[in-house]
PDB file of C-alpha atoms in Angstrom:
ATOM      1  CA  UNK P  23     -25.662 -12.245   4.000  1.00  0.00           C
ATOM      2  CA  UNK P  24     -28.296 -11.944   5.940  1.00  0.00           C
ATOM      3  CA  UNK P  25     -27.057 -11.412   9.508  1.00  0.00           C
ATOM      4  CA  UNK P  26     -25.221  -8.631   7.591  1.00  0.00           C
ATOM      5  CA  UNK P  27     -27.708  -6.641   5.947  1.00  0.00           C
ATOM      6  CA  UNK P  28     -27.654  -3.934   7.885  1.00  0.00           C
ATOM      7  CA  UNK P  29     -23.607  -3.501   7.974  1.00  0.00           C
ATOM      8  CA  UNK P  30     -23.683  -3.925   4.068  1.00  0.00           C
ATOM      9  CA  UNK P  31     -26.666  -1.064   3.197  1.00  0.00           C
ATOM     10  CA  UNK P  32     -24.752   1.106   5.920  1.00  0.00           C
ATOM     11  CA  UNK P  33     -21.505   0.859   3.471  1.00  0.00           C
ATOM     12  CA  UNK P  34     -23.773   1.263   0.441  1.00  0.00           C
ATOM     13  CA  UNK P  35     -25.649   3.908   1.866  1.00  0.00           C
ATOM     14  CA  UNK P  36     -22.171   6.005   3.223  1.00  0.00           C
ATOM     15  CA  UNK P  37     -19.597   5.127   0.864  1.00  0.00           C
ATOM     16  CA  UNK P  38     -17.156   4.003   3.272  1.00  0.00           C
ATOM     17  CA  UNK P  39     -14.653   1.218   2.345  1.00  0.00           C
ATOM     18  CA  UNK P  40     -11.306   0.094   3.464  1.00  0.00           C
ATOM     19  CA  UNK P  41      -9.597  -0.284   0.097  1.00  0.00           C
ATOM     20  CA  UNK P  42      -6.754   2.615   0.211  1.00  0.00           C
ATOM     21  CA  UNK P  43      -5.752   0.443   3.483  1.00  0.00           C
ATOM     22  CA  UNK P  44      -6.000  -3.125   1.792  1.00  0.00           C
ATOM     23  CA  UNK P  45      -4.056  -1.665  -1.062  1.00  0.00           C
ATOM     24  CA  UNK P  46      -1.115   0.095   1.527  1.00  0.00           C
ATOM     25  CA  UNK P  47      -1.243  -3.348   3.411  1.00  0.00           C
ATOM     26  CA  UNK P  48      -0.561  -4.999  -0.097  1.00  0.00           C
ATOM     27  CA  UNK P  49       2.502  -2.413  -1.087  1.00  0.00           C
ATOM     28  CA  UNK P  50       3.961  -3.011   2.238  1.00  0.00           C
ATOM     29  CA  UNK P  51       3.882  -6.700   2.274  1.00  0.00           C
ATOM     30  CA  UNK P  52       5.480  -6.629  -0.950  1.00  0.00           C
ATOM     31  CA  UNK P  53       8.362  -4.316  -0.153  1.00  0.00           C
ATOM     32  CA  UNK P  54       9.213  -6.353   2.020  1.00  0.00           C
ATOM     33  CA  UNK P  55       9.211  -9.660  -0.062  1.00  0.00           C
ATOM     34  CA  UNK P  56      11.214  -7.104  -2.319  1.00  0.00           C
ATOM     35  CA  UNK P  57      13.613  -6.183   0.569  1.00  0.00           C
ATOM     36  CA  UNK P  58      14.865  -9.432   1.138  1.00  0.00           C
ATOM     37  CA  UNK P  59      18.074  -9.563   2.243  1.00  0.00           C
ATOM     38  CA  UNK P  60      18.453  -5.814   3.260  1.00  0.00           C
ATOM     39  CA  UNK P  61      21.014  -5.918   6.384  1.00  0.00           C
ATOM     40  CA  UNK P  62      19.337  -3.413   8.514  1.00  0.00           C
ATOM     41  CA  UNK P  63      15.253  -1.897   9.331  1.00  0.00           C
ATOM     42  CA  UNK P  64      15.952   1.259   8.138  1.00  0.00           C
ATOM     43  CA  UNK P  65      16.700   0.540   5.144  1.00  0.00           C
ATOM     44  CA  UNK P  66      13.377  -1.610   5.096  1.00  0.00           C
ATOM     45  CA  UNK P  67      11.392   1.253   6.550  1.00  0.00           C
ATOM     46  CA  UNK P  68      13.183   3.954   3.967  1.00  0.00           C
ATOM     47  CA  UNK P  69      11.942   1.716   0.821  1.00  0.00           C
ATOM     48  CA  UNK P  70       8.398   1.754   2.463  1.00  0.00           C
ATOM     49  CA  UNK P  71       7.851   5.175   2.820  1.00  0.00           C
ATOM     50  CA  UNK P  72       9.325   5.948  -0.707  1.00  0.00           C
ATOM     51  CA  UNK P  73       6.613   3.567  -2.348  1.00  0.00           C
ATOM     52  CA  UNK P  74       3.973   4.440  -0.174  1.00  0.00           C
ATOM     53  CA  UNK P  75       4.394   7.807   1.009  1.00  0.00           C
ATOM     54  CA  UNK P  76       3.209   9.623  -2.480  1.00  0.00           C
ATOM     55  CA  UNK P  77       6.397  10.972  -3.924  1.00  0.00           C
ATOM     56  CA  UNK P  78       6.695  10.766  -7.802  1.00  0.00           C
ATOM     57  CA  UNK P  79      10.529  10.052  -7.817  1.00  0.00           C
ATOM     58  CA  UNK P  80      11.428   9.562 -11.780  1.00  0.00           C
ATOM     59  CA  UNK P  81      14.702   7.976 -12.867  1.00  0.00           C
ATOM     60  CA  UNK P  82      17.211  10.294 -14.145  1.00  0.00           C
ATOM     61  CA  UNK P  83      16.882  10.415 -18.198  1.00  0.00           C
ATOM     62  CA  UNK P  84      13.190   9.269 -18.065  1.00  0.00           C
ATOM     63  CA  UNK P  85       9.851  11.224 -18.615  1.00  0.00           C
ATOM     64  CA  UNK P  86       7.676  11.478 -15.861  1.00  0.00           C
ATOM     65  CA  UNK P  87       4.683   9.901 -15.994  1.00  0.00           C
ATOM     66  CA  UNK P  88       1.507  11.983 -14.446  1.00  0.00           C
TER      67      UNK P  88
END
């Protein structure tokens, strides 16, 4: 802790954090546990950017949620 006082007071002090990129990192590794089996990349790449790209995509006959 020590040896990184100065790295840790900086984060504090600036607000930065890399959470939004853990928490892509996290989606993607579990699309593709998800994607299994998919017989091409494209298809691996399409599911990606669908969860992670920001679209609200509801299911026909369902509310959307906000």
């Amino acid at each position: 802790m020590v040896s990184h006082k100065n790295a840790i007071i900086a984060t504090i002090t600036n607000g930065i954090s890399n959470a939004r990129i853990e928490a892509t990192n996290n989606k993607i590794k579990l699309s593709v546990r998800m994607a299994y089996g998919f017989r091409n990349i494209d298809n691996l790449i399409s599911m990606i950017m669908l969860r992670c790209g920001g679209l609200n995509i509801g299911l026909p006959g369902r509310a959307q949620r906000i």
